[in-house]
Coordinates of N, CA and C in Angstrom, one line a residue:
X1 N -1.1 13.5 -18.0 CA 0.1 13.2 -19.1 C 0.5 12.7 -19.7
X2 N 1.6 13.4 -20.2 CA 2.9 13.0 -21.8 C 3.7 11.8 -21.3
X3 N 3.4 10.1 -21.5 CA 3.6 9.5 -21.0 C 5.8 9.7 -21.3
X4 N 6.2 9.8 -22.8 CA 7.1 10.2 -23.2 C 8.0 11.5 -22.1
X5 N 7.3 12.0 -21.2 CA 7.7 13.5 -20.7 C 8.6 13.2 -19.1
X6 N 8.0 11.5 -19.1 CA 8.8 10.7 -17.7 C 9.2 9.8 -17.8
X7 N 10.5 9.9 -18.2 CA 11.3 8.5 -19.0 C 11.3 7.7 -17.3
X8 N 11.1 6.0 -17.7 CA 11.2 5.4 -17.1 C 12.2 4.2 -16.5
X9 N 12.8 3.9 -16.6 CA 14.0 2.6 -16.1 C 14.2 2.4 -15.3
X10 N 15.1 1.3 -15.3 CA 15.4 0.1 -13.8 C 16.4 0.3 -13.8
X11 N 17.1 -0.4 -12.4 CA 18.7 -0.3 -12.5 C 19.7 -1.5 -13.4
X12 N 20.5 -1.9 -13.6 CA 21.1 -2.3 -14.3 C 21.6 -3.6 -13.5
X13 N 21.3 -5.9 -14.3 CA 21.1 -6.3 -13.5 C 21.0 -7.3 -13.8
X14 N 22.3 -8.1 -14.4 CA 22.6 -9.0 -15.6 C 21.5 -9.8 -15.6
X15 N 20.8 -11.1 -15.6 CA 20.0 -11.7 -16.0 C 19.0 -11.4 -15.0
X16 N 18.7 -10.9 -14.4 CA 17.6 -10.3 -13.5 C 16.9 -9.7 -13.6
X17 N 16.6 -9.0 -14.9 CA 15.2 -8.4 -15.1 C 15.6 -6.7 -14.2
X18 N 14.4 -6.5 -14.8 CA 14.7 -4.7 -13.7 C 12.8 -4.2 -13.5
X19 N 12.9 -3.7 -12.2 CA 11.6 -2.7 -11.4 C 11.8 -2.0 -12.9
X20 N 10.0 -1.5 -12.5 CA 9.5 -0.8 -13.7 C 8.4 -0.4 -13.1
X21 N 8.0 0.9 -13.7 CA 7.0 2.2 -13.5 C 6.0 2.1 -14.8
X22 N 4.9 1.7 -14.0 CA 3.9 1.1 -15.0 C 3.7 3.0 -15.6
X23 N 2.8 2.9 -16.5 CA 2.5 4.1 -16.9 C 1.7 5.2 -16.3
X24 N 2.1 6.3 -15.7 CA 1.7 7.8 -14.2 C 0.4 7.5 -15.2
X25 N -0.6 7.7 -13.5 CA -2.0 8.4 -14.3 C -2.6 9.4 -12.9
X26 N -2.6 9.6 -13.4 CA -3.5 10.9 -12.6 C -3.6 12.7 -13.2
X27 N -2.7 13.5 -12.5 CA -2.8 15.3 -12.1 C -1.6 14.9 -13.8
X28 N -2.3 16.1 -14.9 CA -1.3 16.6 -15.6 C -0.7 17.7 -16.0
X29 N -0.4 18.6 -15.1 CA -0.5 19.7 -14.3 C 0.5 19.0 -13.4
X30 N 1.4 20.6 -12.6 CA 2.0 20.2 -11.5 C 2.0 18.5 -10.4
X31 N 3.1 18.3 -10.2 CA 2.8 17.0 -9.4 C 3.3 16.9 -8.1
X32 N 2.5 16.9 -7.0 CA 2.7 17.0 -5.4 C 2.6 15.8 -4.8
X33 N 2.4 14.8 -5.0 CA 1.8 13.7 -4.3 C 1.9 12.2 -5.4
X34 N 2.9 11.4 -4.8 CA 3.1 10.3 -5.7 C 2.5 8.9 -5.0
X35 N 1.9 7.9 -5.6 CA 1.1 6.9 -5.1 C 2.2 5.7 -5.7
X36 N 2.3 4.8 -5.1 CA 2.9 4.1 -5.6 C 2.3 2.8 -5.0
X37 N 2.0 1.8 -6.1 CA 1.1 0.5 -6.2 C 1.8 -0.6 -5.7
X38 N 2.4 -1.5 -4.9 CA 2.3 -2.6 -5.1 C 1.5 -3.6 -5.1
X39 N 1.8 -4.6 -6.5 CA 0.7 -5.2 -6.7 C 0.9 -6.8 -5.0
X40 N 0.2 -7.9 -5.3 CA 0.5 -9.3 -4.5 C 0.5 -10.3 -5.5
X41 N 1.2 -11.1 -5.2 CA 2.0 -12.3 -5.8 C 1.8 -13.3 -4.5
X42 N 2.8 -14.9 -5.5 CA 3.2 -16.1 -4.1 C 5.0 -15.8 -4.0
X43 N 4.4 -16.9 -3.1 CA 6.0 -16.8 -1.7 C 6.8 -16.2 -2.7
X44 N 7.0 -18.1 -3.7 CA 7.6 -17.1 -4.4 C 8.0 -17.7 -5.8
X45 N 9.4 -17.1 -6.9 CA 9.1 -17.5 -8.6 C 9.9 -16.4 -8.9
X46 N 10.1 -16.4 -9.6 CA 11.1 -15.6 -11.1 C 10.6 -15.6 -12.2
X47 N 9.2 -15.7 -12.5 CA 8.6 -15.0 -13.8 C 8.6 -13.7 -13.2
X48 N 8.2 -12.8 -14.5 CA 7.7 -11.5 -13.7 C 6.5 -11.6 -13.8
X49 N 5.8 -10.6 -13.2 CA 4.3 -9.9 -12.2 C 3.4 -11.0 -13.5
X50 N 1.9 -11.6 -12.9 CA 1.6 -11.9 -13.9 C 0.2 -10.7 -14.3
X51 N 0.2 -10.9 -15.9 CA -1.5 -10.1 -16.0 C -2.2 -9.7 -15.0
X52 N -2.7 -11.1 -13.9 CA -3.8 -10.5 -13.3 C -3.1 -9.8 -12.4
X53 N -1.9 -10.3 -11.5 CA -1.8 -9.4 -10.4 C -1.8 -7.8 -10.4
X54 N -1.5 -7.1 -12.0 CA -1.0 -6.1 -12.6 C -2.5 -5.8 -12.8
X55 N -3.1 -6.0 -13.2 CA -4.9 -5.9 -13.5 C -5.7 -5.7 -12.9
X56 N -5.3 -6.4 -11.2 CA -5.5 -6.1 -10.6 C -6.0 -4.6 -9.2
X57 N -4.8 -3.7 -10.0 CA -4.8 -2.8 -9.1 C -5.5 -1.3 -10.0
X58 N -6.1 -1.9 -11.2 CA -6.6 -0.8 -11.4 C -7.5 -0.1 -11.2
X59 N -8.7 -0.6 -10.5 CA -9.9 -0.4 -9.9 C -9.5 1.2 -9.0
X60 N -8.3 0.7 -8.0 CA -7.5 1.5 -7.3 C -6.8 2.7 -8.0
X61 N -6.6 2.3 -9.1 CA -5.9 4.2 -9.1 C -6.6 4.2 -9.8
X62 N -7.9 4.1 -10.7 CA -8.6 5.1 -11.1 C -9.5 6.4 -10.0
X63 N -9.7 5.8 -9.4 CA -10.4 5.9 -8.5 C -9.2 6.8 -7.8
X64 N -7.8 6.9 -7.2 CA -7.0 8.1 -6.8 C -7.1 8.4 -7.6
X65 N -7.1 8.5 -8.7 CA -5.6 9.3 -9.9 C -8.1 10.7 -9.9
X66 N -9.1 10.1 -10.2 CA -9.9 11.0 -10.1 C -9.9 11.4 -9.8
X67 N -10.0 11.0 -8.5 CA -9.9 11.9 -6.9 C -9.1 12.8 -6.6
X68 N -7.8 12.2 -6.8 CA -6.4 13.1 -6.5 C -6.0 14.1 -7.4
X69 N -6.2 14.0 -9.0 CA -5.7 14.3 -10.0 C -6.1 16.0 -9.3
X70 N -7.1 16.8 -8.8 CA -6.6 18.1 -9.1 C -5.8 18.7 -7.2
X71 N -5.9 17.2 -6.9 CA -4.5 18.2 -5.7 C -3.1 18.1 -6.1
X72 N -3.1 17.3 -7.3 CA -1.6 17.1 -7.6 C -1.2 15.3 -7.7
X73 N -2.0 14.6 -7.6 CA -2.1 13.1 -7.1 C -1.0 12.7 -8.2
X74 N -0.2 12.0 -8.7 CA 0.2 10.6 -9.7 C 0.2 9.1 -9.1
X75 N -0.1 8.7 -9.8 CA -0.1 7.4 -9.8 C 0.4 6.4 -10.4
X76 N 1.5 5.2 -9.7 CA 1.9 4.4 -10.7 C 1.9 2.7 -10.2
X77 N 1.7 2.0 -11.1 CA 1.5 0.5 -10.4 C 3.4 0.4 -10.4
X78 N 3.5 -0.4 -9.7 CA 5.1 -1.0 -9.7 C 5.1 -2.8 -10.4
X79 N 6.4 -2.1 -11.2 CA 6.2 -3.6 -12.2 C 7.0 -4.5 -11.5
X80 N 7.5 -5.4 -10.3 CA 8.9 -5.9 -10.2 C 9.6 -7.2 -11.1
X81 N 11.1 -7.0 -10.3 CA 11.2 -7.8 -11.4 C 10.8 -9.3 -11.5
X82 N 10.2 -9.8 -10.4 CA 9.5 -11.1 -10.5 C 9.0 -11.1 -9.5
X83 N 7.5 -11.7 -9.7 CA 6.6 -12.2 -8.9 C 6.7 -12.8 -7.9
X84 N 7.6 -13.1 -7.5 CA 7.6 -13.9 -5.6 C 8.2 -13.4 -4.7
X85 N 8.3 -13.3 -3.8 CA 8.9 -13.2 -2.1 C 10.1 -13.1 -2.2
X86 N 10.6 -14.4 -2.6 CA 11.9 -15.6 -3.0 C 12.6 -15.3 -1.5
X87 N 11.7 -15.7 -0.4 CA 12.6 -15.5 1.2 C 13.2 -14.5 1.4
X88 N 14.9 -14.5 2.0 CA 15.3 -13.7 2.5 C 15.9 -12.7 1.1
X89 N 15.7 -13.4 -0.1 CA 15.5 -12.1 -0.8 C 15.0 -10.6 -0.6
X90 N 13.9 -10.7 -0.3 CA 12.4 -9.8 0.2 C 13.1 -8.9 -1.1
X91 N 12.6 -9.9 -2.7 CA 12.1 -9.5 -3.6 C 11.7 -7.9 -4.0
X92 N 10.7 -8.1 -3.5 CA 9.5 -6.2 -3.7 C 9.9 -6.0 -2.7
X93 N 10.7 -5.7 -1.9 CA 11.2 -4.5 -1.3 C 11.8 -3.6 -1.5
X94 N 13.1 -4.7 -2.4 CA 13.7 -3.7 -2.8 C 13.8 -3.1 -4.4
X95 N 12.4 -3.8 -5.1 CA 11.9 -2.7 -6.0 C 11.3 -1.6 -5.9
X96 N 10.2 -2.4 -4.5 CA 9.9 -0.9 -3.1 C 11.0 0.1 -3.6
X97 N 11.5 0.4 -3.0 CA 12.5 1.0 -2.4 C 13.2 1.9 -3.8
X98 N 13.4 0.8 -4.6 CA 14.2 1.2 -6.5 C 13.2 2.5 -7.1
X99 N 11.4 1.6 -6.5 CA 10.3 2.8 -7.1 C 10.5 4.1 -6.2
X100 N 10.8 4.4 -5.2 CA 10.3 5.1 -5.0 C 11.3 6.0 -4.7
X101 N 12.9 5.6 -4.9 CA 14.1 6.7 -5.8 C 13.5 6.8 -7.1
X102 N 12.7 6.3 -7.6 CA 12.4 6.8 -9.2 C 11.3 7.4 -9.3
X103 N 10.6 8.1 -8.2 CA 9.2 9.3 -7.1 C 10.9 10.8 -8.1
X104 N 11.3 10.1 -7.1 CA 12.1 11.5 -6.5 C 12.8 11.7 -7.5
X105 N 13.5 10.7 -8.7 CA 14.4 11.3 -10.0 C 13.2 12.1 -11.3
X106 N 11.6 11.4 -10.9 CA 10.6 12.0 -11.7 C 10.3 13.3 -10.9
X107 N 10.0 13.7 -9.8 CA 8.9 14.5 -9.3 C 9.6 14.8 -8.6
X108 N 10.5 15.1 -7.6 CA 11.5 16.0 -6.9 C 11.4 15.2 -5.5
X109 N 11.2 16.3 -4.9 CA 10.8 16.4 -3.3 C 8.8 16.7 -3.1
X110 N 8.9 15.1 -3.2 CA 7.4 15.5 -3.2 C 6.9 14.1 -1.5
X111 N 5.8 13.9 -1.2 CA 6.0 12.9 -0.5 C 5.3 12.1 -1.6
X112 N 5.3 10.4 -1.5 CA 5.2 9.8 -2.1 C 4.4 8.6 -0.6
X113 N 3.5 7.0 -1.0 CA 2.7 6.3 -0.3 C 2.3 5.4 -1.1
X114 N 3.5 4.4 -0.3 CA 3.5 3.2 -1.2 C 1.6 2.2 -0.5
X115 N 1.6 2.0 -1.2 CA 0.2 0.6 -1.2 C 0.3 0.2 -1.8
X116 N 0.2 -1.5 -1.0 CA 0.4 -2.6 -1.1 C -0.7 -3.5 -0.9
X117 N -0.8 -4.3 -1.8 CA -2.3 -5.7 -1.9 C -1.3 -7.5 -1.2
X118 N -1.9 -7.9 -0.2 CA -1.1 -8.9 -0.4 C -0.4 -8.9 -0.3
X119 N 1.3 -9.5 -1.2 CA 2.5 -10.0 -0.7 C 3.1 -8.1 -1.0
X120 N 2.4 -6.8 -1.7 CA 2.8 -6.1 -1.9 C 1.9 -5.1 -0.4
X121 N 1.7 -5.9 0.1 CA 1.1 -4.8 1.8 C 2.8 -5.1 2.8
X122 N 2.8 -6.2 2.3 CA 3.9 -6.6 2.9 C 5.5 -5.6 3.0
X123 N 5.4 -5.6 1.4 CA 6.4 -5.1 0.4 C 6.4 -3.5 1.2
X124 N 4.9 -2.7 1.8 CA 5.6 -1.5 1.8 C 5.4 -1.0 2.9
X125 N 4.8 -2.6 3.9 CA 5.2 -2.5 5.6 C 6.8 -2.1 5.6
X126 N 7.5 -3.0 4.7 CA 9.0 -3.1 4.8 C 9.7 -2.1 4.3
X127 N 9.6 -1.4 3.4 CA 9.8 -0.6 2.5 C 9.6 0.8 3.2
X128 N 8.8 1.3 4.5 CA 8.0 2.0 4.4 C 9.5 3.2 5.2
X129 N 10.2 2.9 5.7 CA 11.6 3.3 5.7 C 12.5 3.9 4.7
X130 N 12.0 4.4 3.3 CA 12.8 5.5 3.0 C 12.4 6.7 3.1
X131 N 13.5 7.1 2.8 CA 13.1 8.7 3.0 C 12.6 9.6 2.4
X132 N 11.7 9.3 1.5 CA 10.8 10.1 0.6 C 9.2 9.5 0.9
X133 N 8.9 7.9 1.3 CA 7.3 8.0 2.0 C 7.0 8.0 2.6
X134 N 5.9 9.6 2.6 CA 5.5 9.3 4.9 C 3.8 9.2 5.1
X135 N 4.3 8.0 4.2 CA 2.1 7.1 4.6 C 2.2 5.3 4.1
X136 N 2.4 4.5 4.1 CA 1.7 3.0 3.4 C 0.4 2.6 4.1
X137 N -0.2 2.2 3.1 CA -1.6 1.8 3.4 C -1.5 0.3 2.6
X138 N -1.4 -0.8 3.6 CA -1.4 -2.7 3.4 C -3.0 -2.6 3.6
X139 N -3.2 -3.2 2.2 CA -4.2 -3.8 1.7 C -4.5 -5.9 1.8
X140 N -4.9 -6.4 2.9 CA -5.0 -7.1 3.2 C -3.9 -8.6 3.4
X141 N -2.7 -7.7 4.0 CA -1.5 -8.0 3.7 C -0.7 -9.3 4.3
X142 N 0.2 -10.0 3.5 CA 0.5 -10.9 3.9 C 1.9 -11.5 4.4
X143 N 1.4 -12.3 5.6 CA 2.0 -12.3 6.6 C 2.5 -13.6 7.1
X144 N 3.1 -14.8 6.0 CA 3.6 -16.0 6.8 C 3.5 -16.1 8.1
X145 N 2.5 -16.9 8.7 CA 2.4 -17.6 9.9 C 3.7 -17.7 11.1
X146 N 4.9 -19.0 10.3 CA 6.5 -18.9 10.9 C 6.9 -17.6 10.8
X147 N 7.4 -16.8 10.3 CA 7.8 -15.7 9.9 C 7.8 -14.8 11.1
X148 N 6.0 -14.7 10.8 CA 5.8 -13.5 12.0 C 5.2 -13.8 13.0
X149 N 5.5 -14.9 13.4 CA 5.3 -15.1 14.9 C 6.8 -15.8 15.8
X150 N 7.4 -16.3 14.9 CA 8.7 -16.5 15.3 C 9.8 -15.2 15.6
X151 N 9.5 -15.2 14.2 CA 10.5 -13.6 13.4 C 9.4 -12.9 13.5
X152 N 9.4 -12.1 13.6 CA 8.5 -11.3 13.6 C 9.2 -9.7 12.6
X153 N 7.9 -9.3 11.8 CA 8.8 -8.0 10.6 C 9.6 -7.6 11.0
X154 N 10.0 -6.8 10.9 CA 10.1 -5.0 11.6 C 9.1 -4.4 11.5
X155 N 9.6 -3.2 12.5 CA 8.0 -2.2 12.8 C 9.1 -0.7 12.8
X156 N 10.0 -0.8 13.0 CA 10.6 0.6 13.5 C 10.4 1.5 12.3
X157 N 11.2 0.7 10.9 CA 10.5 1.8 9.8 C 9.7 2.4 9.4
X158 N 8.5 1.6 10.4 CA 6.9 3.1 10.4 C 7.0 4.1 11.4
X159 N 8.3 4.5 11.8 CA 8.1 5.6 13.2 C 8.0 6.9 11.3
X160 N 7.0 7.4 12.1 CA 6.8 9.3 11.7 C 6.2 9.0 10.1
X161 N 5.4 8.3 10.1 CA 5.1 8.0 8.5 C 3.4 7.4 9.8
X162 N 1.5 7.7 8.3 CA 0.9 7.2 8.6 C 0.8 6.1 8.2
X163 N 0.3 5.2 9.1 CA -0.1 3.5 8.4 C -1.2 2.9 8.8
X164 N -1.8 2.5 8.0 CA -3.2 1.9 8.0 C -3.3 0.8 7.2
X165 N -4.0 0.0 7.9 CA -4.0 -1.2 7.4 C -5.0 -1.9 7.7
X166 N -5.7 -2.9 6.6 CA -7.2 -2.9 6.0 C -7.2 -4.4 5.8
X167 N -8.0 -5.3 6.6 CA -8.5 -7.2 6.1 C -9.2 -7.3 6.2
X168 N -10.0 -7.9 5.6 CA -11.0 -8.6 6.0 C -11.1 -9.7 7.0
X169 N -12.3 -9.8 7.7 CA -12.3 -10.8 8.9 C -12.6 -12.4 8.3
X170 N -13.2 -12.5 7.7 CA -13.4 -14.1 6.5 C -11.8 -14.2 5.5
X171 N -10.8 -14.0 5.4 CA -10.0 -14.2 4.3 C -9.5 -15.5 5.0
X172 N -9.2 -16.1 4.4 CA -8.9 -17.4 4.1 C -7.7 -17.8 3.5
X173 N -6.8 -16.6 3.3 CA -5.3 -16.4 2.4 C -4.4 -16.2 3.2
X174 N -4.4 -15.1 4.3 CA -3.7 -14.3 4.5 C -4.7 -13.7 5.5
X175 N -4.3 -14.3 7.2 CA -4.5 -14.7 8.5 C -4.7 -13.0 8.8
X176 N -6.5 -12.8 9.0 CA -5.8 -11.0 9.1 C -5.2 -10.9 11.2
X177 N -5.4 -12.4 11.8 CA -4.9 -12.0 13.4 C -3.7 -11.4 12.9
X178 N -2.9 -12.4 12.0 CA -1.4 -11.3 12.1 C -1.5 -9.9 12.0
X179 N -2.3 -9.5 11.0 CA -1.4 -8.7 10.7 C -2.1 -7.2 11.6
X180 N -3.4 -7.6 12.5 CA -3.3 -6.9 13.7 C -2.6 -7.1 15.0
X181 N -1.5 -8.5 15.1 CA 0.0 -8.5 15.6 C 0.5 -7.4 15.4
X182 N 0.9 -6.8 14.1 CA 2.0 -6.2 13.7 C 0.9 -5.3 13.6
X183 N 0.1 -4.6 13.3 CA -0.3 -3.3 14.2 C -0.2 -3.2 15.4
X184 N -0.2 -4.4 16.0 CA -0.1 -3.7 17.6 C 1.1 -3.8 18.1
X185 N 1.8 -4.3 17.2 CA 3.3 -3.7 17.9 C 4.1 -2.2 16.9
X186 N 3.0 -2.8 16.4 CA 3.3 -0.7 14.9 C 3.1 0.4 16.4
X187 N 2.3 0.3 16.6 CA 1.1 0.9 17.5 C 2.9 1.3 19.2
X188 N 3.2 0.1 18.7 CA 3.9 0.9 20.2 C 4.9 1.6 19.9
X189 N 5.1 2.3 18.8 CA 6.6 2.4 18.6 C 6.0 4.1 17.2
X190 N 5.0 4.1 17.2 CA 4.3 5.1 15.9 C 2.9 4.8 16.5
X191 N 2.3 6.3 17.2 CA 1.7 6.8 17.3 C -0.4 6.7 16.5
X192 N 1.4 7.0 14.5 CA -0.6 7.0 13.9 C -0.4 5.8 13.2
X193 N -0.9 4.7 13.6 CA -1.7 3.7 13.0 C -2.1 3.1 12.9
X194 N -3.5 2.8 12.8 CA -4.5 2.2 12.5 C -4.7 1.0 11.8
X195 N -5.5 0.5 12.1 CA -6.6 -1.0 11.3 C -8.0 -0.4 10.9
X196 N -8.6 -1.5 10.1 CA -10.0 -1.3 9.7 C -10.1 -3.1 9.8
X197 N -11.3 -3.3 10.5 CA -11.7 -4.3 9.6 C -12.9 -4.5 8.8
X198 N -13.4 -5.5 7.8 CA -14.0 -5.8 7.0 C -14.8 -7.3 7.4
X199 N -15.5 -6.9 7.7 CA -16.7 -7.8 8.1 C -17.3 -8.3 7.1
X200 N -16.9 -9.5 7.6 CA -17.4 -10.8 6.8 C -16.6 -11.1 5.3
X201 N -15.8 -9.6 4.4 CA -15.5 -9.5 3.9 C -13.8 -10.8 3.3
X202 N -13.7 -12.1 1.9 CA -12.8 -12.3 2.3 C -11.4 -11.4 1.7
X203 N -10.5 -12.6 1.0 CA -9.4 -12.2 1.1 C -8.8 -10.8 -0.3
X204 N -10.0 -10.8 -1.2 CA -10.2 -10.3 -1.8 C -10.7 -8.8 -2.1
X205 N -11.7 -8.8 -0.7 CA -12.8 -7.4 -0.5 C -12.9 -7.3 -1.7
X206 N -13.5 -8.0 -1.8 CA -14.8 -7.9 -3.3 C -15.9 -7.4 -2.8
X207 N -16.5 -7.9 -1.5 CA -17.9 -7.9 -0.8 C -18.3 -6.9 -0.3
X208 N -16.9 -5.2 -0.3 CA -17.1 -4.7 0.0 C -15.8 -3.7 -0.7
X209 N -16.4 -3.9 -2.2 CA -15.2 -3.2 -2.6 C -15.1 -1.4 -2.8
X210 N -16.5 -0.8 -2.6 CA -16.7 0.7 -2.5 C -16.1 1.0 -1.6
X211 N -16.4 0.2 -0.6 CA -16.1 0.7 0.7 C -14.2 0.8 1.1
X212 N -13.9 -0.4 0.5 CA -12.6 -0.1 0.8 C -11.8 1.1 -0.4
X213 N -12.2 1.1 -1.5 CA -11.7 1.6 -2.3 C -11.4 3.2 -1.8
X214 N -12.6 3.6 -1.5 CA -13.0 4.8 -0.7 C -12.3 5.2 0.6
X215 N -12.4 4.6 1.6 CA -11.1 4.2 2.8 C -9.9 4.2 2.1
X216 N -9.7 3.5 1.2 CA -8.0 3.9 0.6 C -7.9 5.6 0.0
X217 N -9.1 5.9 -0.5 CA -8.5 6.8 -1.2 C -8.0 8.2 0.0
X218 N -9.4 8.3 0.9 CA -9.5 9.0 2.3 C -8.0 8.9 2.6
X219 N -7.7 8.0 2.8 CA -6.0 7.7 3.8 C -5.0 8.4 2.6
X220 N -5.2 7.6 1.6 CA -4.1 8.8 0.8 C -3.9 10.0 0.8
X221 N -5.6 10.2 0.3 CA -5.1 12.0 -0.1 C -5.0 12.8 0.9
X222 N -5.5 12.4 2.3 CA -5.3 12.6 4.0 C -3.8 12.7 3.7
X223 N -2.8 11.6 3.6 CA -1.4 11.1 4.5 C -0.7 12.9 3.8
X224 N -1.4 12.3 2.1 CA 0.3 13.8 0.8 C -0.6 14.5 1.4
X225 N -1.7 15.6 1.4 CA -1.8 16.2 0.7 C -2.4 17.5 2.2
X226 N -1.9 16.5 3.2 CA -3.3 17.1 4.5 C -4.5 17.5 5.0
X227 N -5.5 17.1 4.4 CA -7.4 16.6 4.2 C -7.3 16.8 5.5
X228 N -8.5 16.3 5.8 CA -8.3 16.1 6.8 C -8.6 14.6 6.3
X229 N -8.8 13.5 7.3 CA -9.7 12.5 7.3 C -11.6 12.2 7.4
X230 N -11.8 11.1 6.8 CA -13.0 11.1 6.8 C -13.2 10.8 8.8
X231 N -13.9 10.8 9.6 CA -13.9 11.1 11.6 C -13.7 9.3 11.8
X232 N -14.6 8.3 10.7 CA -13.8 7.1 11.2 C -12.2 7.2 11.4
X233 N -12.0 7.8 10.2 CA -9.9 7.5 10.3 C -9.4 8.3 11.3
X234 N -10.3 9.4 11.0 CA -9.1 10.0 12.4 C -9.2 9.6 13.5
X235 N -10.8 9.0 13.6 CA -11.0 8.4 15.2 C -10.2 7.4 15.4
X236 N -9.9 6.1 14.4 CA -9.3 5.4 14.9 C -7.4 5.6 15.1
X237 N -7.2 6.3 14.8 CA -5.6 7.0 14.0 C -5.5 7.0 15.8
X238 N -6.4 8.2 16.3 CA -6.6 8.3 18.1 C -6.9 7.5 18.7
X239 N -7.5 6.9 18.3 CA -7.6 6.0 19.7 C -6.6 4.6 19.9
X240 N -6.4 4.7 21.3 CA -5.7 3.5 21.9 C -6.1 2.1 21.1
X241 N -5.1 1.1 21.5 CA -5.3 0.0 21.6 C -6.1 -1.2 22.3
X242 N -7.0 -1.8 22.0 CA -7.2 -2.7 20.3 C -7.5 -1.5 19.8
X243 N -8.5 -0.2 19.9 CA -10.0 0.0 19.3 C -9.8 0.7 17.7
X244 N -8.8 1.2 18.3 CA -8.0 1.7 16.4 C -7.1 0.8 15.9
X245 N -7.1 -0.6 16.2 CA -6.6 -1.5 15.2 C -8.0 -2.9 15.3
X246 N -8.8 -2.1 15.3 CA -10.5 -3.3 14.7 C -11.3 -2.5 14.8
X247 N -10.8 -1.2 14.4 CA -12.6 -1.0 13.5 C -13.2 -1.0 12.9
X248 N -13.9 -1.2 12.5 CA -14.9 -1.8 12.1 C -15.3 -0.6 10.6
X249 N -15.2 -1.4 9.3 CA -14.9 -0.2 7.9 C -17.1 -0.1 7.3
X250 N -17.4 0.4 7.9 CA -19.0 0.4 8.1 C -19.3 0.7 6.6
X251 N -21.3 -0.3 6.3 CA -21.5 0.1 5.4 C -21.9 1.7 4.0
X252 N -21.0 2.1 3.7 CA -22.3 3.0 3.4 C -20.5 4.3 3.0
X253 N -19.2 3.3 3.9 CA -18.3 4.9 3.5 C -18.0 4.8 2.6
X254 N -18.0 5.8 2.1 CA -18.1 6.7 1.6 C -18.0 8.1 0.7
X255 N -19.9 7.3 0.8 CA -21.1 7.8 -0.1 C -21.0 9.8 -0.2
X256 N -20.8 9.8 1.5 CA -21.4 10.8 1.6 C -20.0 12.3 0.7
X257 N -18.7 11.4 0.8 CA -17.3 11.9 0.5 C -17.1 12.6 -1.0
X258 N -18.5 11.4 -1.7 CA -18.2 11.7 -3.4 C -16.5 11.0 -3.6
X259 N -16.5 9.8 -2.9 CA -15.5 9.4 -3.7 C -15.8 8.5 -4.3

C-alpha cells in the first residue's frame, strides 16, 4: 500500500510530542479491518518509545499482514508520545484512542482490533470503549499489583467486544494471576471473553512463539472478518469460568490452519 496515499498525523501538543501510526502493512486493496499494535514499555518514562519495543512487534505484524491481506487487513504499530504509562496520565491509553480515531479517518467505518503487549496490553484493554474497536487482544498484559488488587482496572468498556488475554505461566515480569482476575471480572459483564495460558513460557512468550502468533492471527481474523475461530478459541469463549479463562495453548496450535 503506497504510504503517501495514507497521510498520518498526530494531535498538536506543545512540548509533549505526538503519537504516530507506523507504516501500513498488509492489503494493497480496499481495507476492511485494522489491527493496531500497542507495544510494551516501562511504568514511567517521558522519552519516545525504544527501538527495541517497536521492533518486538515485527513478527506479529508480518504474520497478521501475510494471512490477513486477502481479507483486507491493514496493520499499524502505534508509536506513543512517551514510552511510559506514567501513573494516572495513562499516556498509552490516550494514544490508543487517538490511533483508533486515526484509523477511522484513514479507512472509514471499518472494525478495529487493539493488540497490546505488556504495557500495551493494559492500554488495549483500557481503550476498548472506543466506538470503532470491536475486539481486544492482550499479550502478557502488565497490571501493577497494588492497582489491580486495591483499585482494579475497569472492565465495563469491554462490553460488546471480543476479548482474548494470553499469559505465560512462568511470567516473572507481569503476574499471570492478575490477568486471570481481570478476565474473571470482565467475563461477568461480557461473555465474549477468554484467556489462554502458555504453560512453562515466560514474559516474552518466546518458547511457544509460533503457537502464540497463530493464536493471535486466528483471533484477530475471526473477530474482524467473521471467520470461524479455531476450535480451542471457540471452546474457550463458550466455556464458563474458570475453564475458558485458563485454557491451555496446545503445542503445535495453528499448524493445520496455515498460519
